[in-house]
Coordinates of C-alpha atoms and ligand atoms in Angstrom, one line a residue:
M1 CA 141.5 -55.6 20.6
L2 CA 139.4 -57.5 23.0
A3 CA 138.2 -56.7 26.5
V4 CA 136.2 -59.2 28.6
A5 CA 133.7 -58.1 31.3
V6 CA 132.3 -60.6 33.7
L7 CA 129.0 -59.6 35.4
A8 CA 129.4 -60.7 39.0
A9 CA 127.7 -58.0 41.1
G10 CA 124.3 -59.6 41.7
K11 CA 123.2 -61.1 45.0
G12 CA 121.7 -64.2 43.6
T13 CA 118.5 -63.9 45.6
R14 CA 117.1 -67.2 44.3
M15 CA 120.0 -69.2 45.7
K16 CA 118.9 -68.3 49.3
S17 CA 122.5 -68.2 50.5
S18 CA 124.7 -66.0 52.5
L19 CA 127.4 -66.6 49.8
P20 CA 127.3 -64.3 46.8
K21 CA 126.0 -66.4 43.9
V22 CA 129.2 -66.2 41.8
L23 CA 131.1 -67.7 44.8
Q24 CA 129.0 -70.9 44.9
P25 CA 131.3 -73.9 44.3
L26 CA 130.9 -76.1 41.3
A27 CA 133.2 -79.2 41.2
G28 CA 135.5 -77.5 43.5
A29 CA 135.8 -74.1 41.8
T30 CA 133.6 -71.1 42.2
L31 CA 131.2 -70.1 39.4
V32 CA 133.2 -66.9 38.6
E33 CA 136.5 -68.8 38.5
R34 CA 134.9 -71.2 35.9
V35 CA 133.7 -68.3 33.9
L36 CA 137.1 -66.7 33.9
R37 CA 138.7 -70.0 32.9
S38 CA 136.3 -70.3 29.9
C39 CA 137.7 -67.1 28.4
G40 CA 141.4 -67.6 29.4
Q41 CA 142.5 -68.9 26.0
L42 CA 141.2 -65.7 24.2
S43 CA 144.0 -63.7 25.8
P44 CA 142.1 -60.5 26.1
E45 CA 143.9 -57.2 26.5
R46 CA 141.7 -56.2 29.4
C47 CA 139.7 -58.3 31.8
L48 CA 137.1 -56.5 34.0
L49 CA 135.1 -58.0 36.7
I50 CA 132.0 -56.1 37.8
V51 CA 131.4 -56.7 41.5
G52 CA 128.9 -55.2 43.9
H53 CA 127.1 -57.5 46.4
Q54 CA 129.8 -58.5 48.9
A55 CA 132.3 -57.1 46.5
E56 CA 135.3 -57.5 48.9
R57 CA 134.6 -61.1 49.4
V58 CA 134.4 -61.7 45.6
E59 CA 137.6 -59.8 45.1
R60 CA 139.4 -61.7 47.9
S61 CA 138.4 -65.0 46.3
L62 CA 140.1 -64.0 43.1
A63 CA 143.2 -62.4 44.7
H64 CA 145.4 -65.1 43.0
H65 CA 144.3 -64.1 39.5
S66 CA 146.6 -61.6 37.9
G67 CA 145.4 -58.9 35.4
L68 CA 141.9 -58.5 36.7
D69 CA 140.4 -55.0 37.0
F70 CA 137.6 -54.8 39.5
V71 CA 134.8 -52.4 38.8
V72 CA 132.3 -51.7 41.5
Q73 CA 128.6 -51.5 40.7
Q74 CA 126.7 -50.0 43.7
P75 CA 123.8 -50.4 43.9
Q76 CA 122.9 -53.2 41.5
L77 CA 120.2 -52.0 39.1
G78 CA 120.4 -54.7 36.5
T79 CA 122.8 -56.2 33.9
G80 CA 122.6 -53.0 31.7
H81 CA 123.5 -50.9 34.7
A82 CA 126.4 -53.2 35.4
V83 CA 127.8 -52.7 31.9
Q84 CA 127.2 -48.9 32.2
Q85 CA 129.9 -49.0 34.9
L86 CA 132.4 -49.7 32.1
L87 CA 131.8 -46.4 30.4
E88 CA 134.6 -44.8 32.4
P89 CA 137.2 -47.6 32.6
L90 CA 136.8 -48.4 28.9
A91 CA 136.6 -44.7 27.7
G92 CA 138.6 -44.5 24.4
F93 CA 138.7 -48.3 23.9
A94 CA 138.0 -49.0 20.3
G95 CA 137.8 -52.9 20.2
D96 CA 135.3 -55.6 21.0
L97 CA 133.8 -56.3 24.4
L98 CA 132.9 -59.8 25.4
V99 CA 130.4 -59.8 28.2
L100 CA 130.0 -62.9 30.2
N101 CA 127.3 -63.5 32.8
G102 CA 129.1 -64.7 36.0
D103 CA 126.5 -67.4 36.5
V104 CA 127.0 -69.3 33.2
P105 CA 129.9 -71.6 34.1
L106 CA 129.9 -74.4 31.6
L107 CA 131.0 -72.6 28.5
R108 CA 133.8 -74.1 26.5
G109 CA 136.7 -71.9 25.4
E110 CA 136.2 -73.1 21.8
T111 CA 132.6 -71.8 21.8
L112 CA 133.7 -68.3 22.8
E113 CA 136.5 -68.4 20.2
H114 CA 133.8 -69.3 17.6
L115 CA 131.6 -66.5 18.8
L116 CA 134.4 -64.0 18.5
E117 CA 135.3 -65.2 15.0
Q118 CA 131.8 -65.0 13.7
H119 CA 131.3 -61.5 15.3
R120 CA 134.5 -60.2 13.6
A121 CA 133.7 -61.9 10.2
S122 CA 130.2 -60.5 10.0
G123 CA 131.0 -57.0 11.3
A124 CA 127.8 -57.1 13.5
A125 CA 127.4 -54.5 16.2
V126 CA 126.6 -57.3 18.6
T127 CA 126.7 -61.1 18.3
L128 CA 125.1 -63.1 21.1
L129 CA 125.2 -66.7 22.0
S130 CA 121.8 -68.5 21.9
A131 CA 120.4 -72.0 22.4
R132 CA 117.3 -73.8 21.8
L133 CA 115.9 -75.3 25.0
A134 CA 113.0 -77.7 25.5
D135 CA 112.3 -75.9 28.7
P136 CA 113.2 -72.2 28.1
S137 CA 111.6 -70.9 31.3
G138 CA 113.6 -68.2 33.1
Y139 CA 115.7 -67.3 30.1
G140 CA 115.3 -64.2 27.9
R141 CA 113.8 -65.2 24.5
V142 CA 115.7 -64.3 21.4
F143 CA 113.7 -63.2 18.3
A144 CA 115.6 -63.6 15.1
N145 CA 115.1 -64.2 11.4
D146 CA 116.4 -67.1 9.4
Q147 CA 119.6 -65.3 8.6
G148 CA 120.4 -65.2 12.3
Q149 CA 119.7 -61.4 12.6
V150 CA 118.2 -60.6 16.0
S151 CA 115.4 -58.0 16.3
G152 CA 115.3 -58.1 20.1
I153 CA 115.3 -60.1 23.4
V154 CA 112.4 -60.2 25.8
E155 CA 112.9 -61.4 29.3
H156 CA 110.8 -64.3 30.5
R157 CA 108.9 -62.2 33.0
D158 CA 108.1 -59.6 30.3
C159 CA 107.0 -62.1 27.7
S160 CA 103.4 -62.5 26.5
A161 CA 102.0 -66.1 26.7
E162 CA 102.7 -66.4 23.0
Q163 CA 106.3 -65.2 23.4
R164 CA 106.9 -67.7 26.2
A165 CA 106.3 -70.6 23.8
H166 CA 109.4 -69.4 21.9
T167 CA 112.3 -71.8 22.6
L168 CA 115.4 -69.8 21.4
V169 CA 117.0 -68.3 24.5
N170 CA 119.7 -65.8 25.3
A171 CA 122.7 -67.4 26.9
G172 CA 123.8 -64.1 28.6
I173 CA 127.1 -64.1 26.5
Y174 CA 127.6 -61.3 24.1
C175 CA 130.3 -59.9 21.8
F176 CA 129.8 -56.1 21.4
N177 CA 131.5 -53.5 19.3
W178 CA 132.3 -51.4 22.3
P179 CA 132.0 -47.9 20.8
K180 CA 128.6 -48.8 19.4
L181 CA 127.5 -50.2 22.7
A182 CA 128.9 -47.3 24.7
A183 CA 126.8 -44.9 22.5
V184 CA 123.5 -46.7 23.4
L185 CA 124.1 -47.7 27.0
P186 CA 122.9 -44.3 28.4
Q187 CA 119.6 -44.7 26.7
L188 CA 118.5 -47.8 28.7
R189 CA 115.2 -47.5 30.6
S190 CA 113.9 -49.5 33.5
D191 CA 110.3 -49.9 32.2
N192 CA 110.1 -53.7 32.7
D193 CA 108.7 -56.1 35.3
Q194 CA 111.8 -55.9 37.5
G195 CA 112.3 -52.1 37.1
E196 CA 115.9 -52.8 36.2
L197 CA 118.2 -51.7 33.4
Y198 CA 118.6 -54.7 31.1
L199 CA 121.7 -55.3 29.0
T200 CA 119.4 -57.3 26.7
D201 CA 117.6 -54.1 25.7
T202 CA 120.7 -52.8 23.9
V203 CA 120.4 -55.6 21.3
A204 CA 117.3 -54.0 19.7
M205 CA 119.2 -50.7 19.6
L206 CA 122.3 -52.1 17.9
Q207 CA 122.1 -53.2 14.3
P208 CA 123.0 -55.5 12.8
A209 CA 122.6 -57.8 15.8
M210 CA 123.4 -61.5 15.2
H211 CA 123.1 -64.7 17.2
L212 CA 125.1 -67.9 17.2
E213 CA 123.3 -71.0 18.4
V214 CA 125.4 -73.4 20.5
G215 CA 125.4 -77.0 19.5
D216 CA 125.4 -78.3 23.1
A217 CA 122.7 -76.5 24.9
A218 CA 124.1 -77.7 28.3
E219 CA 127.0 -75.2 27.8
I220 CA 124.8 -72.2 28.4
N221 CA 123.1 -73.4 31.6
G222 CA 122.7 -70.4 33.8
I223 CA 122.6 -70.8 37.6
N224 CA 119.9 -69.0 39.5
D225 CA 118.9 -71.5 42.1
R226 CA 120.2 -74.7 43.8
I227 CA 118.4 -76.9 41.3
Q228 CA 120.3 -75.4 38.4
L229 CA 123.5 -75.6 40.5
S230 CA 123.0 -79.4 40.9
Q231 CA 122.2 -79.8 37.2
C232 CA 125.4 -78.0 36.2
E233 CA 127.4 -80.1 38.7
A234 CA 126.0 -83.2 37.0
V235 CA 127.1 -81.9 33.5
L236 CA 130.5 -81.0 34.7
Q237 CA 131.0 -84.4 36.5
E238 CA 129.9 -86.2 33.4
R239 CA 132.4 -84.3 31.3
L240 CA 135.3 -85.1 33.8
R241 CA 134.5 -88.8 34.0
R242 CA 134.2 -89.1 30.2
H243 CA 137.5 -87.3 29.8
W244 CA 139.2 -89.8 32.2
M245 CA 137.5 -92.8 30.7
A246 CA 138.9 -91.8 27.3
E247 CA 142.3 -91.6 29.0
G248 CA 142.2 -95.2 30.2
V249 CA 140.5 -95.1 33.6
T250 CA 137.7 -97.6 34.5
F251 CA 134.8 -96.4 36.5
I252 CA 132.6 -99.3 37.7
D253 CA 129.6 -97.1 38.5
P254 CA 130.5 -93.6 37.0
P255 CA 127.5 -91.6 38.2
S256 CA 128.3 -92.5 41.8
C257 CA 131.7 -90.9 41.7
T258 CA 132.7 -87.2 41.7
L259 CA 135.9 -85.7 40.4
S260 CA 137.7 -82.3 40.6
D261 CA 139.3 -80.6 37.6
D262 CA 142.7 -81.0 39.2
T263 CA 142.7 -84.8 39.7
R264 CA 145.0 -86.7 37.4
F265 CA 144.9 -90.4 36.8
G266 CA 147.5 -92.8 35.3
Q267 CA 146.5 -95.6 33.0
D268 CA 144.6 -98.7 34.1
V269 CA 143.2 -97.2 37.2
V270 CA 140.0 -98.8 38.5
V271 CA 137.6 -96.5 40.4
E272 CA 135.0 -98.5 42.2
P273 CA 131.6 -97.1 43.2
Q274 CA 131.2 -94.1 45.6
C275 CA 134.6 -92.5 45.3
H276 CA 135.1 -88.8 45.5
F277 CA 138.1 -86.7 44.6
R278 CA 138.5 -83.1 45.7
G279 CA 141.1 -80.5 45.2
S280 CA 144.4 -81.5 43.6
N281 CA 145.1 -85.3 43.4
V282 CA 147.4 -87.6 41.5
V283 CA 146.6 -91.3 41.2
G284 CA 149.3 -93.5 39.7
S285 CA 148.9 -96.1 37.1
G286 CA 147.3 -99.4 38.0
C287 CA 145.7 -98.1 41.3
R288 CA 142.4 -99.6 42.5
I289 CA 140.4 -97.2 44.5
G290 CA 137.2 -97.9 46.4
P291 CA 134.5 -98.6 46.9
G292 CA 133.7 -95.7 49.2
C293 CA 136.8 -93.4 49.3
L294 CA 137.3 -89.7 49.7
M295 CA 140.6 -88.3 48.4
E296 CA 141.5 -84.7 48.8
N297 CA 144.8 -83.1 47.8
S298 CA 146.6 -86.4 47.9
K299 CA 148.9 -88.4 45.8
L300 CA 149.1 -92.2 45.2
G301 CA 152.1 -93.9 43.6
D302 CA 151.5 -96.7 41.1
N303 CA 149.6 -99.9 42.0
V304 CA 148.2 -98.6 45.3
Q305 CA 144.9 -100.1 46.6
V306 CA 142.6 -98.0 48.8
V307 CA 139.3 -99.3 50.1
H308 CA 136.7 -97.5 52.2
S309 CA 139.1 -94.8 53.4
V310 CA 139.6 -91.1 53.7
L311 CA 142.8 -89.4 52.6
R312 CA 143.5 -85.7 53.0
D313 CA 146.8 -84.0 52.2
A314 CA 148.4 -87.4 52.2
Q315 CA 151.0 -89.2 50.0
V316 CA 151.1 -93.0 49.5
G317 CA 154.0 -94.7 47.9
A318 CA 153.8 -97.3 45.1
N319 CA 152.4 -100.8 45.9
S320 CA 151.0 -99.8 49.2
S321 CA 147.5 -100.7 50.5
V322 CA 145.2 -98.6 52.6
G323 CA 142.0 -99.6 54.3
P324 CA 139.4 -100.7 54.7
F325 CA 138.4 -97.9 57.0
A326 CA 141.6 -96.0 57.4
Q327 CA 142.0 -92.3 57.7
L328 CA 145.2 -90.6 56.4
R329 CA 145.2 -87.0 57.7
P330 CA 147.3 -84.1 56.6
G331 CA 151.1 -84.6 56.5
T332 CA 150.9 -88.4 56.2
Q333 CA 153.6 -89.7 53.9
L334 CA 153.9 -93.4 53.2
A335 CA 156.9 -94.7 51.3
A336 CA 156.5 -97.7 48.9
G337 CA 155.0 -101.0 50.0
C338 CA 153.3 -99.8 53.2
H339 CA 150.2 -101.5 54.6
V340 CA 147.7 -99.5 56.6
G341 CA 144.7 -101.6 57.7
N342 CA 141.4 -101.2 59.3
F343 CA 140.6 -98.5 61.9
V344 CA 143.9 -96.9 61.6
E345 CA 144.4 -93.1 61.8
I346 CA 147.7 -91.5 60.7
K347 CA 148.5 -87.8 60.9
N348 CA 151.6 -85.8 60.2
S349 CA 153.9 -88.8 60.1
T350 CA 156.3 -90.5 57.8
L351 CA 156.3 -94.2 57.3
A352 CA 159.4 -95.6 55.5
A353 CA 159.2 -98.4 53.0
G354 CA 157.4 -101.6 54.0
V355 CA 155.9 -100.3 57.3
K356 CA 152.8 -102.2 58.4
V357 CA 150.1 -100.6 60.6
N358 CA 147.4 -103.2 60.2
H359 CA 144.9 -102.8 62.9
L360 CA 143.3 -100.3 65.3
S361 CA 146.1 -97.7 65.7
Y362 CA 146.7 -94.0 66.0
I363 CA 150.0 -92.8 64.6
G364 CA 150.4 -89.0 65.1
D365 CA 153.6 -86.9 64.7
A366 CA 155.7 -90.0 64.2
D367 CA 158.6 -91.2 62.0
L368 CA 158.6 -94.9 61.5
G369 CA 161.7 -96.5 59.9
A370 CA 161.7 -99.1 57.1
G371 CA 159.9 -102.3 57.8
V372 CA 158.5 -101.3 61.2
N373 CA 155.6 -103.5 62.3
V374 CA 153.1 -101.7 64.4
G375 CA 151.1 -104.1 66.5
A376 CA 147.3 -104.0 66.8
G377 CA 146.1 -101.2 68.9
T378 CA 149.4 -99.3 69.2
I379 CA 148.9 -95.6 70.0
T380 CA 151.3 -92.8 69.9
A381 CA 150.4 -90.5 72.8
N382 CA 151.6 -87.3 71.1
Y383 CA 149.7 -84.7 73.1
D384 CA 150.5 -83.6 76.6
G385 CA 147.5 -81.4 76.8
V386 CA 149.4 -78.3 75.6
H387 CA 152.0 -79.4 73.0
K388 CA 152.4 -82.1 70.4
H389 CA 155.6 -84.3 70.5
R390 CA 157.2 -86.6 68.1
T391 CA 157.7 -90.4 68.2
V392 CA 160.6 -91.9 66.4
V393 CA 160.8 -95.7 65.8
G394 CA 163.9 -97.1 64.1
A395 CA 164.0 -99.5 61.2
G396 CA 162.9 -103.1 61.8
S397 CA 161.3 -102.4 65.2
K398 CA 158.0 -104.1 66.3
T399 CA 155.5 -102.9 68.8
G400 CA 153.3 -105.4 70.6
A401 CA 149.5 -105.2 70.7
N402 CA 148.1 -102.4 72.7
S403 CA 151.4 -100.5 73.2
V404 CA 151.4 -96.8 74.1
L405 CA 154.4 -94.8 73.0
V406 CA 154.3 -91.6 75.1
A407 CA 156.0 -88.8 73.1
P408 CA 158.6 -87.4 73.0
I409 CA 160.2 -90.8 72.6
T410 CA 162.7 -92.5 70.4
L411 CA 163.0 -96.2 69.9
G412 CA 166.2 -97.4 68.1
D413 CA 166.4 -100.0 65.3
N414 CA 165.1 -103.5 65.8
V415 CA 163.5 -102.8 69.1
T416 CA 160.8 -105.1 70.3
V417 CA 158.1 -103.7 72.5
G418 CA 156.1 -106.2 74.6
A419 CA 152.3 -106.2 74.2
G420 CA 150.4 -103.9 76.6
S421 CA 153.4 -101.7 77.3
T422 CA 153.2 -98.0 78.1
L423 CA 156.7 -96.6 77.2
T424 CA 157.8 -93.2 78.4
K425 CA 161.6 -93.5 78.0
D426 CA 163.8 -93.9 74.9
V427 CA 164.8 -97.5 74.0
P428 CA 168.2 -98.3 72.4
S429 CA 168.6 -100.4 69.3
G430 CA 168.1 -104.1 69.6
A431 CA 166.5 -104.0 73.1
L432 CA 163.3 -105.5 74.3
A433 CA 161.2 -103.0 76.2
L434 CA 158.4 -103.9 78.6
G435 CA 156.4 -101.3 80.5
R436 CA 153.5 -103.2 82.1
A437 CA 152.5 -104.6 85.4
R438 CA 153.9 -108.1 86.1
Q439 CA 151.2 -110.7 85.9
L440 CA 150.1 -112.1 89.2
V441 CA 148.6 -115.6 89.5
R442 CA 147.3 -116.7 92.9
E443 CA 146.8 -120.4 92.8
D444 CA 145.5 -120.4 96.4
W445 CA 142.9 -117.9 95.5
R446 CA 139.5 -118.5 96.9
G447 CA 136.7 -116.4 95.6
P448 CA 134.0 -114.8 97.8
T449 CA 132.0 -117.4 99.6
Ligands
UD1_501 C1 120.1 -62.9 32.3 C2 119.5 -62.3 31.0 C3 118.7 -63.3 30.2 C4 119.5 -64.6 29.9 C5 120.1 -65.1 31.3 C6 121.0 -66.2 30.9 C7 119.3 -59.9 31.4 C8 118.3 -58.8 31.7 N1 118.8 -61.1 31.3 O1 118.9 -63.2 33.1 O2 118.2 -62.8 29.0 O3 118.6 -65.5 29.3 O4 120.8 -64.1 32.0 O5 121.5 -66.9 32.1 O6 120.5 -59.7 31.3 N2 124.4 -58.9 37.6 C9 125.2 -57.8 37.9 N3 124.6 -56.6 38.3 C10 123.2 -56.5 38.4 C11 122.4 -57.7 38.1 C12 123.1 -58.8 37.7 O7 126.4 -57.9 37.9 O8 122.7 -55.4 38.7 C13 125.1 -60.1 37.3 C14 124.7 -61.3 38.2 O9 125.7 -61.4 39.2 C15 124.8 -62.5 37.2 C16 124.5 -61.9 35.9 O10 124.7 -60.5 36.0 O11 126.1 -63.1 37.2 C17 123.1 -62.2 35.3 O12 122.2 -61.8 36.3 P1 120.9 -62.6 36.6 O13 120.1 -61.8 37.6 O14 121.2 -64.0 36.9 O15 120.1 -62.5 35.2 P2 119.1 -63.6 34.7 O16 117.7 -63.4 35.3 O17 119.6 -65.0 34.8
MG502 MG1 121.1 -65.7 35.8

């Protein structure tokens, strides 16, 4: 039987943020979400989240997670006090309790599985994860013998100068025999530099206590300030890029690009420098993206080219090209073989196959039929100051340069719109529409004398 408890009640004073620390984002997911993911594959019987500082906000952010029990710690008197709050909800529970600090987000699932296996095989009262760090400052120091048996943990601030030189640190991840832990939790005392109840003090009370040293020390990076947050972001980004390079994606300048967990690439994609992927994206095989793109919750078919552009909640069909300097806003759907060129903004619009919008246009709330050619500077005037209206343009139609289509308006198939026209009325298929002042030429003109 396994229960997992995540400590997420602290304020995170050192972050200097109005956001609770465990809600800080890391590669698009909050710290606490990442911690929960790291233990997902253990399939625990119970999963308890200890919340306190801005508890409601933390609970709300996890509303989509099923099977979480929230336990409130009020006030927050330290990590030992946090785990004391489990005495009631876990009364009678006879299994193991895995305790995870909510601010240690880079743990791999396999590492936790390994910890649990070792804990169960040795029959220890507690097994904790440790790491050897070149710079151990800030972490609790773990004192252990050569057999891995731990005598105690001393917090950085409570260490003597000699103890501070010790480089084996506590990751803040523990596997406890719950009945044994429950028996010693009430004995914790706050006679330390912070005047808090430390969970780490239970280790000296529980014997045998063992530690398991992680191979990759980056896994146990704890986040207490913005510097550590950025260091963890770098580790995570490196992991994501390496994963996708192994899957057949070329990054021309990997460190200049950032990815999200939920971005998927096909084979032979080339990502040029300074490209950023956020949220949930799909990039088809053979695409070339960048330099300089931002893609958020968007989907590209195969062999799409995107240069210096921003795509949000947009879909682009195969063999299309976007940019340079285009913006595809939410609700943009391009079918296959579309071309969207420089200084073009598209929002909430569908473009059928082969549509070209090559220069200086705004297309909003519009449906453009197959093969439509939108002339340079064409604008859909979709907003009357109160409501938005749709523009519909039939297949094969062409708009001349600098046309304004005042919505609601429907142009049939194969319509030609003369350059500089402002159209306010529907146009039937096959017609030429002109909506501009006639040109006046005065040959007898004499300028001011
Ligand atoms: C803790 C460990 C330290 C370890 C380090 C690893 C203790 C006393 N020290 O120190 O040995 O090296 O983690 O990162 O445990 N929390 C609560 N309630 C509280 C206080 C904290 O839920 O009353 C939560 C926080 O939200 C956080 C976690 O516990 O997610 C750890 O707290 P934090 O203050 O960051 O402890 P550290 O000083 O990092
Ligand atoms: Mg911490």
